[in-house]
Structures are given as structure tokens and as C-alpha cells.
């Protein structure tokens, strides 16, 4: 959830002035601090609060005695854990047995479940539970002889009844940006990204995770070096345009990218069920002409402004599916499955997770109830207004040696028209390959507390079976 904490609601801002020049707004997760340059559009410069809200579950009616270990007791269908700080959580017996991660129940190398969930009696109940230093020990009934141990930090992280606060958030903060990002664009040097210790690679991918894009400077202006760089993130995603592309304005493929016309801010692959995660561009040369500037727009930033100032339009863009196609070559007609199922703004758990927008590739809007049609067009007009505002647009002239990688689920890209001979190369990487690499590098450089707490007795290969991502 991206929220801004401020003493002045943004709603006091005049309806049509949406520029938040220079705001860099971080998502609010467990802590929030806002950095912003007061915008002339603000009726009054809001004081951004910074707060680290740590709420305590005070639902418990029990006063659980403080002790060096959490308390544990068996209820009729759940085990109740009383943590040292007074918080408590309950876990169903069935859930505990299903989540045993001893070597018999969970493959310690493949990290796959071995226990047969469906042979666990629905009314299974522990014979005994005991609080041990390494975690909750559960002794299951002799009819189902088994002893399980659940690390305390893992139980707390996975609490669901209730879900305890302050669990280390596994999703990282997002820094939303407008045109002022041009002052400090996220950049990592090629020599760092290609260093064998992967620290620079982690910095690069972390930039993408945080900002939705990042440059790499000092890259040899060759397809070979660029391809190798992309593959440090993950294998290249092959599409109807090939694998690693080296393209120019020759219409060699049935898409306007292979022309010299201007392309408005868009995300690629809206015609795929699963649009690529990353898109990499490296301008190798541009001679005998001009133009061809690259446009980047933070779709999450634009969406956050739309949500604040035109919540009804935000709602429409979050609900109405948009059909799309790629049909520029006789050998294929791509449409997502199901066609028209995916809105401009997708959400999960109430959070904006993906922007899908390419008005050029949009097919016929033939599923809208007639009464909603004008509202949808009004919504995309507002959306376009936010995307194309000088406050949102970040124009940058790429040059040989500078690679840009873009999170195609968040940042829109485009280009200005150009003349002359322009050669661009790059590739797609799947969203899961990108996120997997980020997970692996986080595990290496910034391991989460649960993994740290449990690795001593939860891993055979350096990856804890209690890793909270599993
Ligand atoms: C392969 N390369 C990136 C050069 C061009 C791909 C065309 C992308 C298409 N216009 C879309 O919006 O998905
Ligand atoms: O040529 C460019 O700079 C970008 C082309 C483009 O938008 C694309 O290939 O998706």
C-alpha cells in the first residue's frame, strides 16, 4: 500500500493541480519518512510526518506471564503461543502438522513438502507441546507418531490468528518519482555490476526494485557485452521479436518500435497474458539524424496521484479490463488469455502491483456496459494527462555505453521521433526470473531475520527450510 503521511490531506490541493514537483515518496510499510520539494501547486506545504507505527495486539484478555521463552498451550483445535512481549497467536493443529519441516515432512534440499496433507486426520491434536529454546516442540499422538519443532521467529512471521504486526516485511520499499529523478537517476557502474562478488549486481537489481528502473554506466557499446549484462540478471525471455534484439527503423518486425515515429509512454507486452518483467535498452549508435530521446514515466507515481485526486477514475482503471493485441506479422496474432481480462492497474492484497498500458496496442473496447463507456474514456483521459505531464515525464537521451533496465510492470517507456540511422539493442527478462534473482541476492547480502534465526538448524545447503519466502 503506498500512502503519504501528511498533516495536510492532499485533497486540499486544487483538483486540477496534480504536480508534486520533486516529490520522492516512499511506500509506507513499517516506517515512513517523506522527502519532498514543496510544489507551487500545494495550497500549503504539507508537513510530512515521519512515523514508525508499531501497533501492539491488545486483543488478548490474558496476561501471559513474561518468561525467557514464549508460553505454549493446547486448546481444543489450536495451540496458543504467548510471546515474551505480551502478544499472542493461535495456530490450528492441522496447520502445524501440515507445516512440519523436519526432513521426513519437508525435503531439506528441494524444499518441497513430503508429508501427505490429506492423510493428516482433520481432528489431529498434539499429545503434548513444549516451549524449547529453538522453538515450539509438538509431540503428535502415538497413532500418528511424530515430533515437530517450529522456530519462534518463523511462527511469529507466519502468524495468522491474529497476524502479528512488525513482521519483517519481505517486500521492499518503493520510491516513487517524477521528472526530478533526472537530478539523481539510479545508476550503477558496469565494473561493479560485473564484479564477481555480485554486490554491484545486487545494487543494480535493488535499484530496479526500488525505483522501477536503473542505468548501468560504462558498458561496452556492443551487443555481446549488453547481452552478457542482461544474463547476469536471468535468462532472456524469447518472444516473437526474438531473444536478444538489435533493432532499427526498418520495419523488420511488424511493430512501430521498428519505425522512427514517436512512441508514447507505454508498457510492453499488454497482448501477453504474462507481460515481461524487465526490458533492457542500450543505444548502440545514432548517426545522420536527431531525436530518439527515451521517455520514462513512473506508473506507480502517476497512479498514486490519480488515486488521490481522482479516486473514481483510479477505481475505473483498476476494474475495467482492457483488450490488447499484437498482429503485425502474418505468423502470429497475440492476445492475452482471457482477452480483456486485465485492467490498466492491477492489485494484490490492496496494493498496486502492475501497470499495463499501451494505447496503441489496445483492441476494441467491446465489453463495457454502455453506461460505463464515457466514464472509462474520462478515466483514461485523466490517466494520460498524468502520464504526459511535465511533472511525470523523465526524458533522457541514451548514449552508447549506458544501459537502462526498466521494470515493465511499473515504469512506462517511450521515445521521441527521430531521423537518421538509430541502432538499439536489448532484451526482455521474465518477471519471475527477475524476482528470483532479487530473492537470491537478498538472501546473500541482506538475509531476513527469520532465516538468520533458523539457519543453524534449518538448512542443509545454506538455505533454511524456514526461509519465510517458502
Ligand atoms: C522487441 N522490441 C522491444 C524491440 C520491440 C517490441 C515491440 C513492443 C510492443 N510495441 C509492445 O508495446 O509490447
Ligand atoms: O526505440 C526505443 O527507444 C523504444 C522502443 C520501444 O518502446 C520498445 O521497443 O518497446
Short mmCIF file of C-alpha atoms and ligand atoms in Angstrom, two decimals:
data_model
loop_
_atom_site.label_atom_id
_atom_site.label_comp_id
_atom_site.label_asym_id
_atom_site.label_seq_id
_atom_site.Cartn_x
_atom_site.Cartn_y
_atom_site.Cartn_z
CA UNK A 1 0.00 0.00 0.00
CA UNK A 2 1.50 3.33 -0.96
CA UNK A 3 0.40 6.05 1.40
CA UNK A 4 1.54 9.53 2.14
CA UNK A 5 1.53 10.69 5.74
CA UNK A 6 0.90 14.40 5.95
CA UNK A 7 -0.71 16.85 8.25
CA UNK A 8 -2.49 18.32 5.25
CA UNK A 9 -4.58 16.00 3.18
CA UNK A 10 -3.63 16.16 -0.43
CA UNK A 11 -7.32 16.63 -1.11
CA UNK A 12 -6.84 20.26 -0.11
CA UNK A 13 -4.81 20.64 -3.26
CA UNK A 14 -6.84 22.22 -6.03
CA UNK A 15 -8.44 19.46 -8.09
CA UNK A 16 -6.51 20.11 -11.26
CA UNK A 17 -3.13 20.74 -9.91
CA UNK A 18 -1.55 17.40 -9.54
CA UNK A 19 2.09 18.22 -9.96
CA UNK A 20 4.03 17.17 -6.94
CA UNK A 21 7.20 18.50 -8.34
CA UNK A 22 10.13 16.73 -6.90
CA UNK A 23 8.26 14.53 -4.56
CA UNK A 24 10.06 11.36 -3.78
CA UNK A 25 7.52 9.37 -1.87
CA UNK A 26 8.40 6.18 -0.23
CA UNK A 27 5.87 3.50 0.31
CA UNK A 28 4.70 3.25 3.87
CA UNK A 29 5.40 -0.13 5.29
CA UNK A 30 6.75 -0.33 8.76
CA UNK A 31 8.31 3.08 8.80
CA UNK A 32 7.74 6.14 6.75
CA UNK A 33 9.59 9.28 6.09
CA UNK A 34 8.74 11.66 3.31
CA UNK A 35 11.10 13.75 1.33
CA UNK A 36 9.56 16.34 -0.89
CA UNK A 37 10.29 19.64 -2.51
CA UNK A 38 7.36 21.90 -1.84
CA UNK A 39 5.42 22.22 -5.02
CA UNK A 40 3.96 25.53 -6.10
CA UNK A 41 0.78 23.56 -6.57
CA UNK A 42 0.36 22.84 -2.91
CA UNK A 43 -2.16 25.11 -1.18
CA UNK A 44 0.17 24.89 1.78
CA UNK A 45 3.31 22.89 2.02
CA UNK A 46 2.25 19.86 3.94
CA UNK A 47 4.42 18.84 6.78
CA UNK A 48 5.28 15.28 6.12
CA UNK A 49 5.10 13.27 9.26
CA UNK A 50 7.54 10.56 9.78
CA UNK A 51 6.47 7.81 11.98
CA UNK A 52 7.28 4.25 12.73
CA UNK A 53 3.95 2.92 13.82
CA UNK A 54 4.36 -0.20 15.89
CA UNK A 55 0.96 -1.34 16.95
CA UNK A 56 0.62 -3.90 19.65
CA UNK A 57 -2.08 -6.51 19.51
CA UNK A 58 -4.01 -5.77 22.64
CA UNK A 59 -6.81 -8.17 21.95
CA UNK A 60 -5.55 -10.73 24.38
CA UNK A 61 -7.57 -10.81 27.52
CA UNK A 62 -4.96 -12.98 29.12
CA UNK A 63 -1.97 -11.66 30.96
CA UNK A 64 0.60 -14.09 29.72
CA UNK A 65 3.43 -14.35 32.23
CA UNK A 66 6.66 -12.95 30.92
CA UNK A 67 9.33 -15.61 30.65
CA UNK A 68 12.52 -16.18 28.71
CA UNK A 69 10.59 -18.40 26.35
CA UNK A 70 7.15 -17.93 24.76
CA UNK A 71 4.43 -19.86 26.53
CA UNK A 72 2.51 -22.59 24.70
CA UNK A 73 -0.64 -24.50 25.47
CA UNK A 74 -3.05 -26.77 23.65
CA UNK A 75 -6.60 -25.61 23.00
CA UNK A 76 -9.27 -27.87 21.56
CA UNK A 77 -8.31 -27.10 17.94
CA UNK A 78 -5.34 -24.77 18.22
CA UNK A 79 -2.06 -24.23 20.04
CA UNK A 80 -1.86 -20.82 21.72
CA UNK A 81 1.55 -19.13 21.87
CA UNK A 82 2.20 -16.27 24.25
CA UNK A 83 5.24 -14.30 23.08
CA UNK A 84 7.51 -12.59 25.57
CA UNK A 85 6.29 -9.11 24.61
CA UNK A 86 2.73 -9.93 25.62
CA UNK A 87 1.49 -10.65 22.12
CA UNK A 88 -0.10 -13.98 21.36
CA UNK A 89 -1.13 -16.05 18.38
CA UNK A 90 -3.02 -19.29 17.75
CA UNK A 91 -2.19 -22.00 15.25
CA UNK A 92 -4.56 -24.77 14.20
CA UNK A 93 -3.29 -28.27 14.99
CA UNK A 94 -3.97 -29.24 11.37
CA UNK A 95 -1.92 -26.25 10.18
CA UNK A 96 1.01 -27.09 12.43
CA UNK A 97 1.13 -30.72 11.31
CA UNK A 98 0.86 -29.73 7.66
CA UNK A 99 3.73 -27.27 8.08
CA UNK A 100 6.18 -29.55 9.83
CA UNK A 101 9.53 -29.11 8.11
CA UNK A 102 11.51 -31.97 9.58
CA UNK A 103 13.41 -33.98 6.94
CA UNK A 104 10.61 -36.56 6.80
CA UNK A 105 7.92 -33.95 6.13
CA UNK A 106 9.84 -31.44 4.00
CA UNK A 107 12.69 -32.22 1.61
CA UNK A 108 15.69 -30.40 3.04
CA UNK A 109 17.34 -29.95 -0.36
CA UNK A 110 14.43 -29.42 -2.77
CA UNK A 111 12.42 -27.51 -0.13
CA UNK A 112 9.28 -29.40 -1.16
CA UNK A 113 6.58 -30.83 1.07
CA UNK A 114 6.83 -34.59 1.64
CA UNK A 115 4.12 -35.05 4.25
CA UNK A 116 0.83 -36.12 2.76
CA UNK A 117 -1.51 -33.34 3.81
CA UNK A 118 -4.53 -35.48 3.06
CA UNK A 119 -3.52 -38.30 5.40
CA UNK A 120 -3.45 -35.91 8.36
CA UNK A 121 -6.60 -36.58 10.39
CA UNK A 122 -8.82 -33.49 10.29
CA UNK A 123 -9.13 -33.65 14.07
CA UNK A 124 -5.45 -34.27 14.77
CA UNK A 125 -4.41 -32.97 18.18
CA UNK A 126 -0.98 -32.81 19.80
CA UNK A 127 -0.32 -35.15 22.71
CA UNK A 128 1.99 -32.53 24.19
CA UNK A 129 3.56 -29.17 23.37
CA UNK A 130 6.64 -27.71 24.99
CA UNK A 131 8.42 -24.38 24.64
CA UNK A 132 12.04 -25.02 23.82
CA UNK A 133 14.84 -22.50 23.11
CA UNK A 134 14.85 -23.47 19.44
CA UNK A 135 11.08 -23.24 19.14
CA UNK A 136 7.73 -24.86 19.82
CA UNK A 137 8.03 -28.61 20.16
CA UNK A 138 4.91 -30.60 19.33
CA UNK A 139 4.56 -34.30 20.08
CA UNK A 140 1.80 -35.76 17.95
CA UNK A 141 -0.36 -38.67 19.16
CA UNK A 142 1.04 -42.17 19.08
CA UNK A 143 -1.42 -43.06 16.34
CA UNK A 144 0.48 -40.53 14.26
CA UNK A 145 3.90 -40.79 15.94
CA UNK A 146 5.89 -37.70 15.12
CA UNK A 147 7.75 -34.83 16.79
CA UNK A 148 7.79 -31.40 15.16
CA UNK A 149 9.71 -28.25 16.07
CA UNK A 150 8.68 -24.77 14.88
CA UNK A 151 11.14 -21.88 15.37
CA UNK A 152 9.66 -19.00 17.32
CA UNK A 153 10.58 -16.34 14.74
CA UNK A 154 9.03 -18.44 11.99
CA UNK A 155 5.81 -18.87 13.96
CA UNK A 156 5.64 -15.18 14.60
CA UNK A 157 6.36 -14.29 10.98
CA UNK A 158 3.64 -16.66 9.77
CA UNK A 159 1.10 -15.81 12.43
CA UNK A 160 -2.42 -15.53 11.07
CA UNK A 161 -4.67 -15.67 14.11
CA UNK A 162 -4.08 -12.84 14.62
CA UNK A 163 -1.48 -11.67 12.12
CA UNK A 164 1.10 -10.02 14.35
CA UNK A 165 2.47 -6.61 13.31
CA UNK A 166 6.06 -5.60 12.77
CA UNK A 167 6.86 -8.76 10.93
CA UNK A 168 9.84 -8.01 8.79
CA UNK A 169 8.27 -7.00 5.53
CA UNK A 170 9.63 -9.09 2.71
CA UNK A 171 8.55 -6.62 0.08
CA UNK A 172 10.87 -3.68 -0.19
CA UNK A 173 10.02 -0.03 -0.16
CA UNK A 174 9.20 1.68 -3.43
CA UNK A 175 10.45 5.17 -4.08
CA UNK A 176 8.01 6.91 -6.40
CA UNK A 177 9.45 9.60 -8.63
CA UNK A 178 8.53 12.35 -11.05
CA UNK A 179 10.58 14.35 -13.53
CA UNK A 180 13.02 15.47 -10.83
CA UNK A 181 14.52 11.99 -10.78
CA UNK A 182 16.66 13.41 -13.58
CA UNK A 183 18.79 15.01 -10.87
CA UNK A 184 19.73 11.69 -9.26
CA UNK A 185 18.85 8.84 -11.61
CA UNK A 186 19.67 5.45 -10.08
CA UNK A 187 22.90 4.27 -11.71
CA UNK A 188 25.49 1.56 -11.13
CA UNK A 189 28.84 1.24 -12.85
CA UNK A 190 29.37 -1.66 -15.25
CA UNK A 191 32.54 -2.73 -13.49
CA UNK A 192 30.56 -3.02 -10.25
CA UNK A 193 27.67 -4.90 -11.82
CA UNK A 194 30.02 -7.40 -13.44
CA UNK A 195 32.23 -7.83 -10.36
CA UNK A 196 32.38 -11.47 -9.30
CA UNK A 197 31.09 -10.82 -5.78
CA UNK A 198 27.62 -9.88 -7.15
CA UNK A 199 27.43 -6.90 -4.79
CA UNK A 200 27.13 -4.46 -7.69
CA UNK A 201 24.60 -6.72 -9.38
CA UNK A 202 22.56 -6.64 -6.18
CA UNK A 203 22.76 -2.86 -6.12
CA UNK A 204 21.55 -2.70 -9.72
CA UNK A 205 18.61 -5.01 -9.19
CA UNK A 206 17.78 -3.36 -5.88
CA UNK A 207 17.62 -0.05 -7.73
CA UNK A 208 15.11 -1.56 -10.14
CA UNK A 209 13.09 -2.94 -7.25
CA UNK A 210 13.05 0.43 -5.52
CA UNK A 211 12.79 2.89 -8.44
CA UNK A 212 11.42 0.75 -11.22
CA UNK A 213 14.48 1.39 -13.38
CA UNK A 214 18.26 1.81 -13.23
CA UNK A 215 21.08 2.78 -15.54
CA UNK A 216 24.36 0.94 -15.90
CA UNK A 217 27.17 3.22 -16.97
CA UNK A 218 30.40 2.34 -18.73
CA UNK A 219 29.03 -0.65 -20.66
CA UNK A 220 31.00 -1.58 -23.79
CA UNK A 221 28.77 -0.47 -26.68
CA UNK A 222 28.40 -3.95 -28.12
CA UNK A 223 25.57 -6.43 -28.33
CA UNK A 224 27.79 -9.05 -26.72
CA UNK A 225 28.50 -7.01 -23.59
CA UNK A 226 24.87 -5.96 -23.34
CA UNK A 227 23.55 -9.49 -23.70
CA UNK A 228 26.01 -10.76 -21.12
CA UNK A 229 24.93 -8.00 -18.75
CA UNK A 230 21.26 -8.91 -19.11
CA UNK A 231 22.02 -12.55 -18.45
CA UNK A 232 23.57 -11.65 -15.13
CA UNK A 233 20.00 -10.96 -14.02
CA UNK A 234 18.45 -14.04 -15.59
CA UNK A 235 17.90 -15.86 -18.83
CA UNK A 236 16.49 -13.79 -21.66
CA UNK A 237 12.81 -14.18 -22.49
CA UNK A 238 12.29 -15.13 -26.11
CA UNK A 239 9.28 -13.65 -27.89
CA UNK A 240 8.06 -13.21 -31.47
CA UNK A 241 10.71 -10.47 -31.70
CA UNK A 242 13.47 -12.97 -31.00
CA UNK A 243 15.69 -13.28 -27.94
CA UNK A 244 18.34 -10.57 -27.77
CA UNK A 245 17.20 -7.85 -30.10
CA UNK A 246 19.29 -5.49 -32.19
CA UNK A 247 16.81 -3.26 -33.95
CA UNK A 248 16.43 -0.18 -36.09
CA UNK A 249 13.74 1.62 -38.10
CA UNK A 250 13.37 -0.93 -40.89
CA UNK A 251 10.01 -2.47 -40.05
CA UNK A 252 11.79 -5.81 -39.98
CA UNK A 253 9.19 -6.77 -37.42
CA UNK A 254 5.54 -5.83 -37.51
CA UNK A 255 5.69 -3.22 -34.79
CA UNK A 256 6.09 0.56 -34.66
CA UNK A 257 9.16 0.09 -32.49
CA UNK A 258 10.82 -0.78 -35.81
CA UNK A 259 9.98 2.62 -37.24
CA UNK A 260 11.17 6.16 -36.46
CA UNK A 261 7.89 7.52 -35.16
CA UNK A 262 7.38 8.78 -31.62
CA UNK A 263 6.07 6.22 -29.13
CA UNK A 264 4.03 7.46 -26.18
CA UNK A 265 4.62 6.16 -22.67
CA UNK A 266 3.65 2.50 -22.58
CA UNK A 267 4.42 -0.81 -21.05
CA UNK A 268 5.30 -3.65 -23.39
CA UNK A 269 3.52 -6.95 -23.94
CA UNK A 270 -0.02 -5.90 -22.96
CA UNK A 271 -1.03 -8.54 -25.54
CA UNK A 272 0.65 -11.29 -23.46
CA UNK A 273 -1.08 -12.93 -20.54
CA UNK A 274 2.22 -12.50 -18.69
CA UNK A 275 3.98 -9.27 -19.78
CA UNK A 276 7.76 -9.39 -19.40
CA UNK A 277 9.19 -8.23 -16.10
CA UNK A 278 12.22 -6.27 -17.30
CA UNK A 279 13.05 -4.51 -20.51
CA UNK A 280 16.64 -3.56 -21.27
CA UNK A 281 17.71 -0.91 -23.79
CA UNK A 282 21.18 0.05 -24.98
CA UNK A 283 21.52 2.64 -27.75
CA UNK A 284 24.47 1.45 -29.81
CA UNK A 285 24.53 4.22 -32.38
CA UNK A 286 22.57 7.07 -33.91
CA UNK A 287 24.07 8.80 -36.92
CA UNK A 288 22.95 11.26 -39.58
CA UNK A 289 19.97 12.38 -37.62
CA UNK A 290 18.49 13.51 -34.31
CA UNK A 291 15.70 12.78 -31.83
CA UNK A 292 15.06 9.33 -30.45
CA UNK A 293 15.13 10.51 -26.84
CA UNK A 294 13.99 7.94 -24.28
CA UNK A 295 10.97 8.65 -22.09
CA UNK A 296 10.45 7.06 -18.67
CA UNK A 297 7.37 7.55 -16.50
CA UNK A 298 6.82 6.01 -13.07
CA UNK A 299 3.39 4.44 -13.49
CA UNK A 300 3.12 3.91 -9.73
CA UNK A 301 3.76 7.62 -9.15
CA UNK A 302 1.17 8.65 -11.73
CA UNK A 303 -1.30 6.14 -10.29
CA UNK A 304 -0.77 7.42 -6.74
CA UNK A 305 -1.59 10.95 -7.87
CA UNK A 306 -4.64 9.79 -9.80
CA UNK A 307 -5.82 7.87 -6.76
CA UNK A 308 -5.53 10.90 -4.52
CA UNK A 309 -7.06 13.42 -6.87
CA UNK A 310 -9.47 11.32 -8.92
CA UNK A 311 -10.29 8.20 -6.91
CA UNK A 312 -13.24 7.37 -9.10
CA UNK A 313 -11.05 7.30 -12.21
CA UNK A 314 -8.49 5.18 -10.34
CA UNK A 315 -11.26 2.75 -9.49
CA UNK A 316 -12.36 2.52 -13.11
CA UNK A 317 -8.81 1.83 -14.31
CA UNK A 318 -8.49 -0.82 -11.61
CA UNK A 319 -11.67 -2.62 -12.59
CA UNK A 320 -12.17 -2.38 -16.35
CA UNK A 321 -10.25 -5.00 -18.34
CA UNK A 322 -8.53 -3.74 -21.47
CA UNK A 323 -8.18 -6.00 -24.54
CA UNK A 324 -4.92 -5.88 -26.47
CA UNK A 325 -3.28 -7.48 -29.49
CA UNK A 326 -0.04 -7.82 -31.44
CA UNK A 327 -0.92 -8.69 -35.01
CA UNK A 328 1.72 -7.01 -37.10
CA UNK A 329 3.00 -10.20 -38.67
CA UNK A 330 1.08 -12.84 -40.57
CA UNK A 331 2.67 -15.54 -38.47
CA UNK A 332 1.04 -14.56 -35.23
CA UNK A 333 -1.86 -12.84 -33.52
CA UNK A 334 -1.20 -12.40 -29.84
CA UNK A 335 -3.92 -11.58 -27.37
CA UNK A 336 -3.86 -12.18 -23.62
CA UNK A 337 -5.87 -15.06 -22.16
CA UNK A 338 -8.61 -14.29 -21.42
CA UNK A 339 -8.78 -11.31 -23.76
CA UNK A 340 -9.90 -8.15 -22.00
CA UNK A 341 -9.37 -9.57 -18.55
CA UNK A 342 -6.58 -7.30 -17.38
CA UNK A 343 -7.15 -3.72 -16.21
CA UNK A 344 -4.71 -0.86 -16.55
CA UNK A 345 -3.98 -1.02 -12.81
CA UNK A 346 -3.74 -4.45 -11.17
CA UNK A 347 -3.73 -5.01 -7.43
CA UNK A 348 -2.97 -7.77 -4.94
CA UNK A 349 -3.84 -7.51 -1.25
CA UNK A 350 -4.95 -3.95 -1.85
CA UNK A 351 -1.56 -2.95 -3.25
CA UNK A 352 -0.91 -1.72 -6.79
CA UNK A 353 1.20 -4.44 -8.36
CA UNK A 354 1.17 -3.81 -12.10
CA UNK A 355 0.56 -1.14 -14.69
CA UNK A 356 -0.46 -2.41 -18.13
CA UNK A 357 -0.83 0.41 -20.62
CA UNK A 358 -0.25 0.69 -24.34
CA UNK A 359 -2.99 2.63 -26.06
CA UNK A 360 -1.57 1.77 -29.48
CA UNK A 361 -1.91 -1.96 -28.89
CA UNK A 362 -5.38 -1.70 -27.35
CA UNK A 363 -8.09 -3.68 -29.15
CA UNK A 364 -11.81 -2.92 -29.40
CA UNK A 365 -13.47 -2.00 -26.10
CA UNK A 366 -16.50 -4.21 -26.62
CA UNK A 367 -17.21 -5.44 -23.12
CA UNK A 368 -18.05 -2.19 -21.39
CA UNK A 369 -21.63 -1.68 -20.27
CA UNK A 370 -22.87 1.28 -22.33
CA UNK A 371 -23.49 3.32 -19.20
CA UNK A 372 -19.83 2.96 -18.19
CA UNK A 373 -18.25 3.79 -21.53
CA UNK A 374 -17.91 7.53 -21.13
CA UNK A 375 -16.58 7.14 -17.58
CA UNK A 376 -13.89 4.81 -18.90
CA UNK A 377 -12.83 7.28 -21.55
CA UNK A 378 -12.84 10.04 -18.95
CA UNK A 379 -10.62 7.86 -16.76
CA UNK A 380 -8.06 7.13 -19.47
CA UNK A 381 -8.00 10.82 -20.42
CA UNK A 382 -7.09 11.67 -16.83
CA UNK A 383 -4.59 8.80 -16.77
CA UNK A 384 -3.00 10.11 -19.97
CA UNK A 385 -2.91 13.61 -18.51
CA UNK A 386 -0.94 12.37 -15.50
CA UNK A 387 1.36 10.24 -17.65
CA UNK A 388 2.18 13.07 -20.04
CA UNK A 389 2.57 15.86 -17.50
CA UNK A 390 5.91 17.63 -17.25
CA UNK A 391 5.86 16.58 -13.61
CA UNK A 392 5.78 12.90 -14.52
CA UNK A 393 7.88 12.66 -17.68
CA UNK A 394 11.58 11.93 -17.41
CA UNK A 395 13.22 12.41 -20.79
CA UNK A 396 16.77 11.17 -21.18
CA UNK A 397 18.97 10.89 -24.24
CA UNK A 398 20.58 7.48 -24.11
CA UNK A 399 24.06 7.12 -25.48
CA UNK A 400 26.36 4.23 -26.32
CA UNK A 401 27.76 2.85 -23.07
CA UNK A 402 24.68 3.48 -20.94
CA UNK A 403 22.20 0.67 -20.48
CA UNK A 404 18.79 1.23 -18.94
CA UNK A 405 16.74 -1.54 -17.39
CA UNK A 406 13.05 -0.89 -16.77
CA UNK A 407 10.51 -2.72 -14.59
CA UNK A 408 7.87 -3.26 -17.26
CA UNK A 409 5.23 -3.85 -14.59
CA UNK A 410 5.68 -0.37 -13.17
CA UNK A 411 7.61 2.09 -15.36
CA UNK A 412 6.32 3.10 -18.77
CA UNK A 413 8.77 3.93 -21.53
CA UNK A 414 8.60 5.64 -24.90
CA UNK A 415 10.69 7.69 -27.28
CA UNK A 416 10.56 10.80 -29.37
CA UNK A 417 10.52 10.59 -33.16
CA UNK A 418 13.89 10.53 -34.83
CA UNK A 419 15.70 10.87 -38.11
CA UNK A 420 18.81 9.14 -39.33
CA UNK A 421 20.20 5.73 -38.52
CA UNK A 422 19.48 4.60 -34.97
CA UNK A 423 20.50 1.20 -33.62
CA UNK A 424 19.08 -0.02 -30.31
CA UNK A 425 19.67 -3.38 -28.69
CA UNK A 426 18.20 -5.05 -25.63
CA UNK A 427 16.11 -7.88 -24.29
CA UNK A 428 13.24 -8.92 -22.08
CA UNK A 429 13.59 -10.84 -18.82
CA UNK A 430 10.60 -12.60 -17.27
CA UNK A 431 9.19 -11.12 -14.07
CA UNK A 432 9.78 -14.37 -12.17
CA UNK A 433 13.40 -14.61 -13.28
CA UNK A 434 13.95 -11.03 -12.16
CA UNK A 435 12.26 -11.53 -8.77
CA UNK A 436 14.06 -14.84 -8.22
CA UNK A 437 17.45 -13.19 -8.75
CA UNK A 438 16.48 -10.42 -6.37
CA UNK A 439 15.46 -13.01 -3.77
CA UNK A 440 18.73 -14.91 -4.14
CA UNK A 441 20.83 -11.75 -3.83
CA UNK A 442 18.79 -10.56 -0.86
CA UNK A 443 19.35 -13.96 0.75
CA UNK A 444 23.09 -13.47 0.21
CA UNK A 445 23.52 -9.82 1.15
CA UNK A 446 20.54 -8.93 3.34
CA UNK A 447 19.18 -12.17 4.80
CA UNK A 448 15.90 -11.80 6.64
CA UNK A 449 15.86 -12.28 10.39
CA UNK A 450 13.82 -15.48 10.28
CA UNK A 451 16.34 -17.14 8.00
CA UNK A 452 19.18 -15.90 10.19
CA UNK A 453 17.47 -17.22 13.32
CA UNK A 454 16.74 -20.61 11.80
CA UNK A 455 19.69 -21.38 9.53
CA UNK A 456 21.69 -23.06 12.32
CA UNK A 457 19.23 -25.89 12.48
CA UNK A 458 17.04 -25.45 9.44
CA UNK A 459 19.32 -25.79 6.49
CA UNK A 460 21.43 -28.42 4.86
CA UNK A 461 22.67 -26.28 1.99
CA UNK A 462 22.78 -22.77 3.44
CA UNK A 463 19.11 -22.10 2.62
CA UNK A 464 16.93 -22.51 5.67
CA UNK A 465 13.85 -24.67 5.26
CA UNK A 466 12.27 -21.93 7.36
CA UNK A 467 13.06 -19.22 4.82
CA UNK A 468 9.94 -17.04 5.02
CA UNK A 469 9.69 -16.96 1.23
CA UNK A 470 8.90 -20.70 1.14
C1 LIG B 1 11.41 -6.14 -29.23
N1 LIG B 1 11.33 -4.67 -29.11
C2 LIG B 1 11.42 -4.32 -27.73
C3 LIG B 1 12.39 -4.07 -29.91
C4 LIG B 1 10.13 -4.17 -29.73
C5 LIG B 1 8.89 -4.84 -29.17
C6 LIG B 1 7.65 -4.14 -29.56
C7 LIG B 1 6.88 -3.88 -28.30
C8 LIG B 1 5.46 -3.57 -28.49
N2 LIG B 1 5.27 -2.29 -29.16
C9 LIG B 1 4.84 -3.53 -27.11
O1 LIG B 1 4.46 -2.46 -26.66
O2 LIG B 1 4.82 -4.56 -26.45
O1 LIG B 2 13.22 2.66 -29.64
C1 LIG B 2 13.09 2.93 -28.43
O2 LIG B 2 13.79 3.75 -27.83
C2 LIG B 2 12.00 2.23 -27.61
C3 LIG B 2 11.17 1.32 -28.45
C4 LIG B 2 10.07 0.74 -27.58
O3 LIG B 2 9.31 1.40 -26.96
C5 LIG B 2 10.00 -0.70 -27.46
O4 LIG B 2 10.79 -1.36 -28.16
O5 LIG B 2 9.16 -1.17 -26.67
#
